[in-house]
mmCIF file of C-alpha atoms in Angstrom:
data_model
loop_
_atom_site.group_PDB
_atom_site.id
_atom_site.type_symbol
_atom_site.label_atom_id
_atom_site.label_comp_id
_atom_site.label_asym_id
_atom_site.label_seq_id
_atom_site.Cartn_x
_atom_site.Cartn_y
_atom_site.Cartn_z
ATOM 1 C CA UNK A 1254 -12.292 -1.444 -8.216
ATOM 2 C CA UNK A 1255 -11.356 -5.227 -7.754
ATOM 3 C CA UNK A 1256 -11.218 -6.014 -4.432
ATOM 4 C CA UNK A 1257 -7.979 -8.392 -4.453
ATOM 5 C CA UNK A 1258 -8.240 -8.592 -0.325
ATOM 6 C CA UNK A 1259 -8.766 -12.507 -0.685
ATOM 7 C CA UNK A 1260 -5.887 -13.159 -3.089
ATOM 8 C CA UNK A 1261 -2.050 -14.105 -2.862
ATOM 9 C CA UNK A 1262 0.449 -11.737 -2.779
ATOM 10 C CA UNK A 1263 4.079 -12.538 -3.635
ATOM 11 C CA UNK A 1264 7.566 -12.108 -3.243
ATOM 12 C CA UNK A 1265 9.933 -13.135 -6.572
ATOM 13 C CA UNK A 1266 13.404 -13.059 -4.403
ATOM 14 C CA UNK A 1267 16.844 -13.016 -5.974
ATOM 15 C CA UNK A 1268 19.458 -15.574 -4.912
ATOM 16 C CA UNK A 1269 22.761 -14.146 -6.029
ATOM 17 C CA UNK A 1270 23.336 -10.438 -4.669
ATOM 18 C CA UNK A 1271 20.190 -10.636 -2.811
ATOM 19 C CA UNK A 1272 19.881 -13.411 -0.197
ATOM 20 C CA UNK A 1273 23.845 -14.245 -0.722
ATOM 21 C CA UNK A 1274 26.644 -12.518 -1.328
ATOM 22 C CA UNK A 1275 27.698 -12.845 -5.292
ATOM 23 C CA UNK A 1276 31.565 -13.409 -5.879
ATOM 24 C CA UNK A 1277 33.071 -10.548 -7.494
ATOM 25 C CA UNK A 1278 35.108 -12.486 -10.030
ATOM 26 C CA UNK A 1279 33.483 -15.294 -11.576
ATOM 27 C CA UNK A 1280 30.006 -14.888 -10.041
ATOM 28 C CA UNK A 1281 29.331 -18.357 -8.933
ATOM 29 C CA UNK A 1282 28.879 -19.865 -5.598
ATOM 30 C CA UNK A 1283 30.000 -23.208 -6.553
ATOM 31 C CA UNK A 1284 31.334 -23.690 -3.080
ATOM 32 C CA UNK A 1285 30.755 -23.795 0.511
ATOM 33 C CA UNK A 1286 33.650 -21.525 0.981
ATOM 34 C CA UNK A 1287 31.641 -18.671 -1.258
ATOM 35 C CA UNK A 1288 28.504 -18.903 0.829
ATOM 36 C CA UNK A 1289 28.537 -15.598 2.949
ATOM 37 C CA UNK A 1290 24.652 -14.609 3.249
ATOM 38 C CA UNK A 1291 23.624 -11.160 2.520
ATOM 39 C CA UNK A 1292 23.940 -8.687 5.967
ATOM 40 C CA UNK A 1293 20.307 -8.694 7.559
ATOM 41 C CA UNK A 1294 18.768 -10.863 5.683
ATOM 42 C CA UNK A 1295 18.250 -14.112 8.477
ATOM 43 C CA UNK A 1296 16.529 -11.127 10.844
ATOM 44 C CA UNK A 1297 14.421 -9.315 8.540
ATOM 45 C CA UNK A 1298 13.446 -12.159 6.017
ATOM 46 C CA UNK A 1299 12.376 -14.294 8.868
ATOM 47 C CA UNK A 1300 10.144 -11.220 10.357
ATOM 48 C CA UNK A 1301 8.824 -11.037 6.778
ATOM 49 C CA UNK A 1302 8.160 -14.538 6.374
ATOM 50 C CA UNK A 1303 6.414 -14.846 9.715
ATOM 51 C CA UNK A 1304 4.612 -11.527 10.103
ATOM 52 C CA UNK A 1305 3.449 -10.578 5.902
ATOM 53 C CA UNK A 1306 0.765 -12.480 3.925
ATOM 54 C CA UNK A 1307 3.128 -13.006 1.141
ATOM 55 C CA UNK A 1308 4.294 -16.566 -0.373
ATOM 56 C CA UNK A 1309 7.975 -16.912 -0.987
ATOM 57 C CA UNK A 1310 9.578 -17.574 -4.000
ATOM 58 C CA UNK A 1311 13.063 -17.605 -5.226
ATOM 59 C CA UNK A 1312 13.829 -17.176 -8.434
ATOM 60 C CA UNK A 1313 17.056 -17.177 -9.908
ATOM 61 C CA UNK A 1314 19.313 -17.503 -13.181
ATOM 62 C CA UNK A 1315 22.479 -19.899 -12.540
ATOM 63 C CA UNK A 1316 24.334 -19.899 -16.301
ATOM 64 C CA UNK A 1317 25.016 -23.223 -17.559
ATOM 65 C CA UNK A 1318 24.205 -24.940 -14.497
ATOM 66 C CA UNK A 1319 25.012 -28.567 -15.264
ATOM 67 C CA UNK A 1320 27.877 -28.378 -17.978
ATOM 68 C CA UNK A 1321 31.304 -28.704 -17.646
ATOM 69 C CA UNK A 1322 32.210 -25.646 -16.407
ATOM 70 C CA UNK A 1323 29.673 -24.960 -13.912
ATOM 71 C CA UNK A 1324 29.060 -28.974 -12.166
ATOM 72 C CA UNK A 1325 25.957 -29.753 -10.284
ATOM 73 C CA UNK A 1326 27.652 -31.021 -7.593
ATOM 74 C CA UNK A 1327 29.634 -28.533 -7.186
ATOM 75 C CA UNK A 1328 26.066 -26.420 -6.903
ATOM 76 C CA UNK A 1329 23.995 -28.454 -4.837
ATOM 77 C CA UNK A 1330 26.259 -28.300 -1.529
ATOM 78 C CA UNK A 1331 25.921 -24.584 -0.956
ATOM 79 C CA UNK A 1332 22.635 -24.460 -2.388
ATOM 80 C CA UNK A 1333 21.502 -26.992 -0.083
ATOM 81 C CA UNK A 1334 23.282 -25.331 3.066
ATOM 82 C CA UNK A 1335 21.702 -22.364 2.261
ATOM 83 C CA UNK A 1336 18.329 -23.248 1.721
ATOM 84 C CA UNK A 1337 18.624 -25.063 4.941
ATOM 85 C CA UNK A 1338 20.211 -22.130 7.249
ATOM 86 C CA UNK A 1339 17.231 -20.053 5.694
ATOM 87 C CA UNK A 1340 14.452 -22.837 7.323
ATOM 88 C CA UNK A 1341 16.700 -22.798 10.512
ATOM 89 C CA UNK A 1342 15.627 -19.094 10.710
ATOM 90 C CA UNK A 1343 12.001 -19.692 9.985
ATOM 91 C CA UNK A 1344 11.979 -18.840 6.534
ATOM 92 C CA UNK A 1345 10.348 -21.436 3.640
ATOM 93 C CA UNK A 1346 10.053 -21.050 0.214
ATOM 94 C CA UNK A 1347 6.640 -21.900 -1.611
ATOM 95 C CA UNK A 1348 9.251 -22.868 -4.893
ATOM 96 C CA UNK A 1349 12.455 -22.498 -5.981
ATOM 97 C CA UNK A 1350 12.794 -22.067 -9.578
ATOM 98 C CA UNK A 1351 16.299 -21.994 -11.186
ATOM 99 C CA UNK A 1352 16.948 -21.716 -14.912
ATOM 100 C CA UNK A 1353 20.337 -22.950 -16.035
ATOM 101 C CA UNK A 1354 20.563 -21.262 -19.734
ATOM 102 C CA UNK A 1355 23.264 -18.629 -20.779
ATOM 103 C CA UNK A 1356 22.721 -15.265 -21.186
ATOM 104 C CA UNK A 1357 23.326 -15.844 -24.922
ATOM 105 C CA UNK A 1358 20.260 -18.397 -25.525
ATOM 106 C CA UNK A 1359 17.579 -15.361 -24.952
ATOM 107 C CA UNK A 1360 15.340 -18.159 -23.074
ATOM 108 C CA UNK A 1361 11.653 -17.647 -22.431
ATOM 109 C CA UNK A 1362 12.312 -19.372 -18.960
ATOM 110 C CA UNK A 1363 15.664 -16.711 -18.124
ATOM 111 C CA UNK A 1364 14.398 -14.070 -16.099
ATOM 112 C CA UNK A 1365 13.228 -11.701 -17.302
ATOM 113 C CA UNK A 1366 11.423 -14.287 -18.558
ATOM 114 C CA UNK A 1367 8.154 -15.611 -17.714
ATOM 115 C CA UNK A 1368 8.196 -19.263 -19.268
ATOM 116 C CA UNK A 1369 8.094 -20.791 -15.455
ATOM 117 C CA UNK A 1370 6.499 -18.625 -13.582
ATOM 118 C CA UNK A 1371 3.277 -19.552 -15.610
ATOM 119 C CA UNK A 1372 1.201 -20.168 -12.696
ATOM 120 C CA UNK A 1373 1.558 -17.020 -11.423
ATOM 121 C CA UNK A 1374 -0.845 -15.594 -13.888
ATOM 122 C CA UNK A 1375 -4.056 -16.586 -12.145
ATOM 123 C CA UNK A 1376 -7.070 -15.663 -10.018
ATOM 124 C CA UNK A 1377 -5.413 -17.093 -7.207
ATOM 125 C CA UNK A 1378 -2.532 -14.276 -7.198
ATOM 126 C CA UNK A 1379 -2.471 -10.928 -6.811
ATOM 127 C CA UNK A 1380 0.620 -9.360 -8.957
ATOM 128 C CA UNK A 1381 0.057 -5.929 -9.072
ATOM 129 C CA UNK A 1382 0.597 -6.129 -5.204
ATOM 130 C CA UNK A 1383 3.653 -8.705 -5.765
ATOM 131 C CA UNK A 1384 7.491 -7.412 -5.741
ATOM 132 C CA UNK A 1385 10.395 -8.819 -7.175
ATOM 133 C CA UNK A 1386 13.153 -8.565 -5.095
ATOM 134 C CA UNK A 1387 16.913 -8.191 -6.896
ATOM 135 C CA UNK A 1388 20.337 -6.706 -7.719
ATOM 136 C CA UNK A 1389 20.128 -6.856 -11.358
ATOM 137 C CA UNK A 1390 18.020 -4.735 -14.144
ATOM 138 C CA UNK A 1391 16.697 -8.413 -15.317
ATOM 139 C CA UNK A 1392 15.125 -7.797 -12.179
ATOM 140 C CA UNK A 1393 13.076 -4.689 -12.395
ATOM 141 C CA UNK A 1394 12.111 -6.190 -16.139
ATOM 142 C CA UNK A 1395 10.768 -9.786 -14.461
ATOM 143 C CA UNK A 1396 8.683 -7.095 -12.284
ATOM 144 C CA UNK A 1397 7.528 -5.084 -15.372
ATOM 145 C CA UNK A 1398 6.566 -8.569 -16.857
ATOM 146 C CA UNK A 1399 4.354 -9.668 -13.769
ATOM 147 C CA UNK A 1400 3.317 -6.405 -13.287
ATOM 148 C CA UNK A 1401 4.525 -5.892 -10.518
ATOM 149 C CA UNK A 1402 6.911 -3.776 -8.644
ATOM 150 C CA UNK A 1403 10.614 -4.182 -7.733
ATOM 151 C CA UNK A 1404 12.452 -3.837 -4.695
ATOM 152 C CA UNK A 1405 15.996 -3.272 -6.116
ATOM 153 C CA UNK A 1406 18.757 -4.214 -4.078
ATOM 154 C CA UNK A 1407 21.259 -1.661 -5.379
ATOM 155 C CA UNK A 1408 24.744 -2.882 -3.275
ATOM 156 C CA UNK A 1409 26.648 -1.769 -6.784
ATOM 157 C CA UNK A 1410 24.755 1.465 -6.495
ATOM 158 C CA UNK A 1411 23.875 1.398 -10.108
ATOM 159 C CA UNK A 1412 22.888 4.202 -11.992
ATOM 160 C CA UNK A 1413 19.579 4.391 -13.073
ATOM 161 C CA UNK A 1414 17.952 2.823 -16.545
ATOM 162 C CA UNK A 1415 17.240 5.241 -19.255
ATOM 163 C CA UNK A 1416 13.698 3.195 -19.524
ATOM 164 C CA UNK A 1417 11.649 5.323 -17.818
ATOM 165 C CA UNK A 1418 8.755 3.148 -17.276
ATOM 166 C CA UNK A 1419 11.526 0.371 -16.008
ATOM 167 C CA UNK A 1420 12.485 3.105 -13.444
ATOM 168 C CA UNK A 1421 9.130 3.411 -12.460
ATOM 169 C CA UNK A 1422 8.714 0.426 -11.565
ATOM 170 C CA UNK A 1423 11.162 0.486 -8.694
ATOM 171 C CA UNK A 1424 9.098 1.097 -5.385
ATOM 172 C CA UNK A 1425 12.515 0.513 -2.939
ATOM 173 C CA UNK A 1426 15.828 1.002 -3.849
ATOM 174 C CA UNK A 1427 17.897 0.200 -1.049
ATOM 175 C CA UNK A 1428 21.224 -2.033 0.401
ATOM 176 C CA UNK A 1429 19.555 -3.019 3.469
ATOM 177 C CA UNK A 1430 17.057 -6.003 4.699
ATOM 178 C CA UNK A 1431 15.854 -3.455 7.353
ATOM 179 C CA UNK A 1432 14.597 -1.119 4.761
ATOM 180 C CA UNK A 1433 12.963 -4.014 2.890
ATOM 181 C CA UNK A 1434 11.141 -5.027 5.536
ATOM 182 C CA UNK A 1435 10.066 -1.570 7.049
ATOM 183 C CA UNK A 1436 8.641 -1.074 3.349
ATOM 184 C CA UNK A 1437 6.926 -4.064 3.200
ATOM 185 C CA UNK A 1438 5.202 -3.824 6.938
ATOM 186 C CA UNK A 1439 4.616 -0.317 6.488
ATOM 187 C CA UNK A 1440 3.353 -0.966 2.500
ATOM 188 C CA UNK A 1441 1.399 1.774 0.376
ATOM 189 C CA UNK A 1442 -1.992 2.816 1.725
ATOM 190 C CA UNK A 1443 -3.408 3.992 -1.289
ATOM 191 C CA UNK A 1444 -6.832 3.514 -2.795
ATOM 192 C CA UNK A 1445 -8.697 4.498 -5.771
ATOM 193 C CA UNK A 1446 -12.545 4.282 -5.869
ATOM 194 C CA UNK A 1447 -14.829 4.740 -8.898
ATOM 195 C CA UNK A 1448 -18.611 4.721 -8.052
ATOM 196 C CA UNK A 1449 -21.104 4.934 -10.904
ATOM 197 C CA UNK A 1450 -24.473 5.240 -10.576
ATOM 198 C CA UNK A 1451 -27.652 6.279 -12.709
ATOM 199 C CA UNK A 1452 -27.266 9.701 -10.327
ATOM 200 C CA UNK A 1453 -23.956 10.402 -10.093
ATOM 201 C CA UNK A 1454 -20.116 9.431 -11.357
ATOM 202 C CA UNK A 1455 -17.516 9.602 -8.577
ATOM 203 C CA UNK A 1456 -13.596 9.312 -8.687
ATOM 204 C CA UNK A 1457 -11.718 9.039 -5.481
ATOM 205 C CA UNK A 1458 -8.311 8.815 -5.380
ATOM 206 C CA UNK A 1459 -6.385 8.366 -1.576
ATOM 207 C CA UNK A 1460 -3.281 8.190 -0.099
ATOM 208 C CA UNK A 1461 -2.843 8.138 3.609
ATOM 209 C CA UNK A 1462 0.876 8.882 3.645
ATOM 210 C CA UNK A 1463 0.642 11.750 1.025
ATOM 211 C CA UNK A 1464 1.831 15.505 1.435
ATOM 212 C CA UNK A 1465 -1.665 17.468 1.299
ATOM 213 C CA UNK A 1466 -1.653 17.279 -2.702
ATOM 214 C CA UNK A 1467 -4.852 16.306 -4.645
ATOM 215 C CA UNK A 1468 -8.040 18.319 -6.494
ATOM 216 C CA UNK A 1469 -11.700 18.779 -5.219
ATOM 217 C CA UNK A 1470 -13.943 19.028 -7.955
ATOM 218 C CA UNK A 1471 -17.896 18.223 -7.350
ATOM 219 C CA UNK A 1472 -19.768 20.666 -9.143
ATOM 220 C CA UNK A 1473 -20.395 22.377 -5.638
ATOM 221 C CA UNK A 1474 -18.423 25.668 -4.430
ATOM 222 C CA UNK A 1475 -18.955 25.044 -0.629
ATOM 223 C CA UNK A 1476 -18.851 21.177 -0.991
ATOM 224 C CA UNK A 1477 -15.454 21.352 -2.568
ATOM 225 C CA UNK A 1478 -14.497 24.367 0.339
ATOM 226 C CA UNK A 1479 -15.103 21.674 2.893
ATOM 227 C CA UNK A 1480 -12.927 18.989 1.187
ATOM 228 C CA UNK A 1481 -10.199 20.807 1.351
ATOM 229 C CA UNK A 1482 -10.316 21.312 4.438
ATOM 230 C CA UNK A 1483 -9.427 17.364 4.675
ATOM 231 C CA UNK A 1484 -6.804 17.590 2.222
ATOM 232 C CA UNK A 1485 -5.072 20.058 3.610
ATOM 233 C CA UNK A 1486 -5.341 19.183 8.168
ATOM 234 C CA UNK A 1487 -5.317 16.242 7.770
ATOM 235 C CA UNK A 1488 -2.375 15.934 5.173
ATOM 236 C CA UNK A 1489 -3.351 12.768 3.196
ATOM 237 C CA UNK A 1490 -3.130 13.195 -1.037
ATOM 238 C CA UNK A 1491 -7.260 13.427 -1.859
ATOM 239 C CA UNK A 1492 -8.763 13.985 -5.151
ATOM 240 C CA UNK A 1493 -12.076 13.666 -5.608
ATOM 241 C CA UNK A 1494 -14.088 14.157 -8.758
ATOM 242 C CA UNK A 1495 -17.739 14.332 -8.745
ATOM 243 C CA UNK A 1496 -20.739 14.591 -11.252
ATOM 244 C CA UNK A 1497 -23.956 14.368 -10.627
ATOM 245 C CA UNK A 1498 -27.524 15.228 -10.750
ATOM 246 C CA UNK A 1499 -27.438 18.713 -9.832
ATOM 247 C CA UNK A 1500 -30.139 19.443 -12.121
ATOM 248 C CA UNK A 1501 -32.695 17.920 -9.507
ATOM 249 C CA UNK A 1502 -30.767 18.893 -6.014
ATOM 250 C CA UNK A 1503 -27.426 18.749 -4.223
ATOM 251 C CA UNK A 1504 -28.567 15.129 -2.291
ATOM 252 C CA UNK A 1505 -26.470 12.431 -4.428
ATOM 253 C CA UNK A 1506 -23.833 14.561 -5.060
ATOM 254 C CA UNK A 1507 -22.800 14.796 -1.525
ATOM 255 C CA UNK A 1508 -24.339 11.161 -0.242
ATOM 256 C CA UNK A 1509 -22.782 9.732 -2.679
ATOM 257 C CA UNK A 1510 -19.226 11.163 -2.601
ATOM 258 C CA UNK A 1511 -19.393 10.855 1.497
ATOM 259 C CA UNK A 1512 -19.897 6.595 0.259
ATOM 260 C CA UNK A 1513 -17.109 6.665 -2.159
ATOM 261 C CA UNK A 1514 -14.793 8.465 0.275
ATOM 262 C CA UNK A 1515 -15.454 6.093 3.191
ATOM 263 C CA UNK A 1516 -15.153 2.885 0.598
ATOM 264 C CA UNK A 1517 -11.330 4.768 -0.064
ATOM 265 C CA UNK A 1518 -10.571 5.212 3.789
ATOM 266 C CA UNK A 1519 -11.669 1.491 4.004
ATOM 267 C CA UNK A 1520 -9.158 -0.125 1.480
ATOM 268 C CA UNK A 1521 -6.339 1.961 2.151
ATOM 269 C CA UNK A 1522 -6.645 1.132 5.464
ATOM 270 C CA UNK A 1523 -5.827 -2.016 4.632
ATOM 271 C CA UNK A 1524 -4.949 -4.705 7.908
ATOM 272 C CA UNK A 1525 -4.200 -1.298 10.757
ATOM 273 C CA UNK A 1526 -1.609 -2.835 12.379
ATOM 274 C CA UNK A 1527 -0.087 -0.023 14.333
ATOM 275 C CA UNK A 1528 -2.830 1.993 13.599
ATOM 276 C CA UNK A 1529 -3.244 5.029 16.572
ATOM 277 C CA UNK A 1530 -6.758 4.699 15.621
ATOM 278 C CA UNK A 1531 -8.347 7.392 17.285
ATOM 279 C CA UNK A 1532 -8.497 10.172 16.805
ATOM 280 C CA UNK A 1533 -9.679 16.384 18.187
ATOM 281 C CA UNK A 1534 -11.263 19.077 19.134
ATOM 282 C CA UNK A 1535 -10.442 22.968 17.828
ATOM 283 C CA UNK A 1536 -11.864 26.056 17.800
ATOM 284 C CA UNK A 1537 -12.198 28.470 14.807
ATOM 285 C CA UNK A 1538 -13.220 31.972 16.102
ATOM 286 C CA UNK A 1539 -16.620 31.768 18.140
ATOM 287 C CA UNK A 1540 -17.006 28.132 17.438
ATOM 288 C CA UNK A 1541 -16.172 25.290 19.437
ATOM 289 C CA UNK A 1542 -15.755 22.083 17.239
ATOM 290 C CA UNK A 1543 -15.301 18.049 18.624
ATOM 291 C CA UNK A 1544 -14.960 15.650 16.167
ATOM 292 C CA UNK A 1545 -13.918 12.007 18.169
ATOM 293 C CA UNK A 1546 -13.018 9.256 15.462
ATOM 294 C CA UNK A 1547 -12.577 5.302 15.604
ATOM 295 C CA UNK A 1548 -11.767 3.123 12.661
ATOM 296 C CA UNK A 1549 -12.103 0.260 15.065
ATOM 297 C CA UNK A 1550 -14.704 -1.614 11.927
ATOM 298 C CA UNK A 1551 -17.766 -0.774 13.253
ATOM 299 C CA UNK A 1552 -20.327 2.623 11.963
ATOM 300 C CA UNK A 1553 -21.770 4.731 13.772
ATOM 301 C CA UNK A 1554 -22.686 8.422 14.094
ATOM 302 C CA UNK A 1555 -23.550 10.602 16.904
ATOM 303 C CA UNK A 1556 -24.007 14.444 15.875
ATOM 304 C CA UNK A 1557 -24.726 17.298 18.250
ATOM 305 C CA UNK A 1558 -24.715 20.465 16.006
ATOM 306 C CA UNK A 1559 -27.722 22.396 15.112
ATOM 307 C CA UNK A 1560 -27.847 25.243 11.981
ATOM 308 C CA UNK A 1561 -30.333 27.964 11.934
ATOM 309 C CA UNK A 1562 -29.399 28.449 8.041
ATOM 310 C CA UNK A 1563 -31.069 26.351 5.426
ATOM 311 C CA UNK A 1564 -28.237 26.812 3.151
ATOM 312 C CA UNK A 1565 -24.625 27.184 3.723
ATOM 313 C CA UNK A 1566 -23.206 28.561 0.162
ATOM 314 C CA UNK A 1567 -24.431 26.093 -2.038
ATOM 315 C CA UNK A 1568 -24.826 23.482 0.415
ATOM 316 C CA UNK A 1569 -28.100 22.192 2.181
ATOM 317 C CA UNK A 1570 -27.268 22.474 6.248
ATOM 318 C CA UNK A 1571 -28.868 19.512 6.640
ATOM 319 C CA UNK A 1572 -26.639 17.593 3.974
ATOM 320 C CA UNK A 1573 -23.793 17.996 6.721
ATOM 321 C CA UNK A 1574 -24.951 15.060 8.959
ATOM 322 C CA UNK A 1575 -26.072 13.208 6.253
ATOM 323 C CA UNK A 1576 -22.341 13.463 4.125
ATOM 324 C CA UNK A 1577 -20.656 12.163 7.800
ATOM 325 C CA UNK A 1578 -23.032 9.336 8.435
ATOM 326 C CA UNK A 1579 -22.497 8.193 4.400
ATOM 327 C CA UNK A 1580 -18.765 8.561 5.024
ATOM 328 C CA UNK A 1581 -19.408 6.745 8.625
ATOM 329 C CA UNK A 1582 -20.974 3.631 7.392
ATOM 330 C CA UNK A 1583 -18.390 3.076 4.069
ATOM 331 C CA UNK A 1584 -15.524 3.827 6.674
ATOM 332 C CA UNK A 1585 -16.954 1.413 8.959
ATOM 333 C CA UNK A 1586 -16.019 4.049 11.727
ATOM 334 C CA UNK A 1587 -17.568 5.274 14.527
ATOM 335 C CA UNK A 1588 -18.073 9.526 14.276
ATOM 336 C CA UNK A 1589 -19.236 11.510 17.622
ATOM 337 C CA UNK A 1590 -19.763 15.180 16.575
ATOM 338 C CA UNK A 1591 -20.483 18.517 18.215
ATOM 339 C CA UNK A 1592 -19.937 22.088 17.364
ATOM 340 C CA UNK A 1593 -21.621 25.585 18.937
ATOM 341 C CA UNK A 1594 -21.281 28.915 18.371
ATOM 342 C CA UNK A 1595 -22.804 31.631 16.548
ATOM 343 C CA UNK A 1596 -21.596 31.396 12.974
ATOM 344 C CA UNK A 1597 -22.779 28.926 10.634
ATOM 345 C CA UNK A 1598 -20.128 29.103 8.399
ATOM 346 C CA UNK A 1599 -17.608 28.601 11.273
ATOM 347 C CA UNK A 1600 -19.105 26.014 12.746
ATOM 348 C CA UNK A 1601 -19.228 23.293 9.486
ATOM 349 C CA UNK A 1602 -16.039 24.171 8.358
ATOM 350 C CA UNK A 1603 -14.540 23.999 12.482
ATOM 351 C CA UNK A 1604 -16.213 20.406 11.899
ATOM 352 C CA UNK A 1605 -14.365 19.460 8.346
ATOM 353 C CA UNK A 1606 -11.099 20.882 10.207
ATOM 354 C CA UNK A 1607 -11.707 18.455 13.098
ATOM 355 C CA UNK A 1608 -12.746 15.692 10.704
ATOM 356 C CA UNK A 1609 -9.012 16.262 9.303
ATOM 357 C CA UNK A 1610 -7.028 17.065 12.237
ATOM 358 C CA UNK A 1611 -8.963 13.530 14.110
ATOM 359 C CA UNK A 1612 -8.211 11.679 10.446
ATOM 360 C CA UNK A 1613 -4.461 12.938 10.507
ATOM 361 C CA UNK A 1614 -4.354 11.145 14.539
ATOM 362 C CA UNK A 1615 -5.659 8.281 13.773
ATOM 363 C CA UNK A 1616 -4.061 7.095 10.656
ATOM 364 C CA UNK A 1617 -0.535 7.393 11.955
ATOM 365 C CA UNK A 1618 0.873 4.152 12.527
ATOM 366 C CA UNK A 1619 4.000 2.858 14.980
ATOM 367 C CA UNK A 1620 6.919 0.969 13.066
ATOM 368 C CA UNK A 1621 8.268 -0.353 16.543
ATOM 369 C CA UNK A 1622 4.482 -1.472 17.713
ATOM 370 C CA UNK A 1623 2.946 -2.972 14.902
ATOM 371 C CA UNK A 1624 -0.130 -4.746 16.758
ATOM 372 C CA UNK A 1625 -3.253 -4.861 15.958
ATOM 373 C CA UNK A 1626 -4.786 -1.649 18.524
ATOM 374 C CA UNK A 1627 -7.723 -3.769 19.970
ATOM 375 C CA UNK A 1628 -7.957 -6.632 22.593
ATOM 376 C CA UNK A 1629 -10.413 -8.593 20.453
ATOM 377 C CA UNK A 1630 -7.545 -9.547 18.026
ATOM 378 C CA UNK A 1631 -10.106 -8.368 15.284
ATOM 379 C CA UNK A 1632 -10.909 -5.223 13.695
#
């Protein structure tokens, strides 16, 4: 997977209909006395602009800007008042990049065009984690362009394009600044992992905020048993797909997928502001089982729980510590687990419930305390 952690995300924001209101009749602000800015946007653009790692750009289409029927001085004044009320409230644009053709002229530099947003297309950017923010369907098709997604600002409540894949590539479709910036702080925690070795071929793929939906498949019955255990307490999306060197024993199978896992937890992760972080204890029958979690960035794993069994179905007892302390060290997250009782099988699968139930505590984040949980400032 490429890590894109270090690169530049985006936002490709709408003037007209988006950060101002667009006149109804002839669709121009060619006047102070049309400027009327978009409800929430000074509040929640400013919170956006100050609190997200995204550059700003505005991007819009302003027909026939410069001819006789649409002056540039009769542009400039509103354009300029706006632009300045906007830096009053903290918010900057990186550019501002306005293309004056008509509609008619089918102009590589009209969105949806790409013509100037050329520089876009580099290492230094990350699109696929960009959004275009707008009120039009030019919109959603500059996103598809970019690859990227849209945030459609539907005040006309449009109905929806029969282009599927244009459909698809709205992520928000809302009227209100709040929304945009609740979806943007609280933004997908998703990861896919592929790990392939000489030993084994792993496919993970996450979602933090899911609804318990996914497939175990790694070539082991009890493995697999134990997985879905986390897919279902702790009520993330998981699919894993394994394959591996069964032929010579069960080892990289379960190392190996305990790696990829943790790598998954890891991205999706992503910054943990308003992360709970911590996470549980339960018991299943005779079997008391403790699972305390941290993904405060640092591994570790402490495990009290002994098995008199050499084999648990088709799974090595002593493959139990070693799949926790391969998902401990890719997770970068401490692990401090204990379990007694009588029955083996009770007691891993009590563990893989706790391992949920602590997962499902700690990954649930606060929308009205999004700090980072730790006094170091750091995790």
């Amino acid at each position: 997977m490429q890590n894109t952690s270090q690169k530049t995300k985006v936002l490709f924001i709408d003037r007209d209909g988006t950060l101002i209101i667009e006149p109804p009749v002839d669709f121009q602000v060619d006047s102070l006395e049309k400027l009327e800015f978009y409800p929430g946007v000074f509040q929640n653009l400013s919170k956006i602009a100050s609190q997200l790692n995204f550059e700003l750009v505005m991007v819009t289409n302003q027909d026939g800007l410069g001819t006789d029927s649409f002056p540039e001085a009769d542009f400039w004044p509103a354009q300029n008042k706006m632009m300045q009320a906007l830096e009053n409230e903290g918010i900057s644009f990186n550019d501002i990049i306005i293309d004056k053709t008509f509609p008619k002229d089918n102009a590589p530099t009209r969105k949806p065009g790409t013509a100037l947003l050329e520089q876009y297309f580099s290492d230094e950017y990350d699109l696929e984690n960009s959004f275009v923010i707008g009120d039009r369907w030019t919109d959603v098709e500059l996103a598809k362009n970019l690859n990227s997604k849209a945030i459609f600002v539907d005040a006309n409540d449009s109905t929806l394009n029969d282009d599927k894949e244009l459909a698809d590539r709205i992520a928000l479709r809302t009227t209100s600044w709040a929304d945009i910036y609740k979806f943007l702080r609280l933004s997908e925690r998703t990861a896919v992992v592929e790990r392939n070795t000489l030993e084994t071929q792993i496919k993970v793929e996450l979602d933090l905020d899911g609804t318990s939906q996914g497939k175990i498949s790694t070539g082991l019955g009890f493995f697999d048993h134990m997985l879905e255990q986390i897919l279902k307490h702790s009520g993330i999306n998981l699919s894993v797909t394994t394959v591996g060197d069964l032929n010579v024993d069960e080892h990289h199978c379960i190392e190996d997928t305990g790696i990829a896992l943790g790598e998954a937890f890891k991205i999706a992760l992503g910054d943990k502001l308003g992360l709970e972080r911590y996470g549980f204890c339960l018991p299943m029958d005779d079997c008391l089982a403790q699972v305390a979690l941290d993904f405060g960035g640092r591994n570790e794993l402490v495990w009290e729980a002994d098995f008199k069994r050499e084999m648990v179905g088709d799974m090595p007892t002593e493959m139990f510590s070693h799949f926790f302390k391969s998902f401990s060290n890719a997770a970068l997250c401490n692990l401090n687990i204990k379990a007694e009782g009588s029955n083996e099988h009770h007691k891993i699968e009590g563990i893989f419930k706790a391992f949920a139930r602590a997962i499902r505590m700690a990954i649930k984040r606060d929308v009205n305390n999004l700090q980072l949980p730790s006094t170091k400032g750091l995790l």
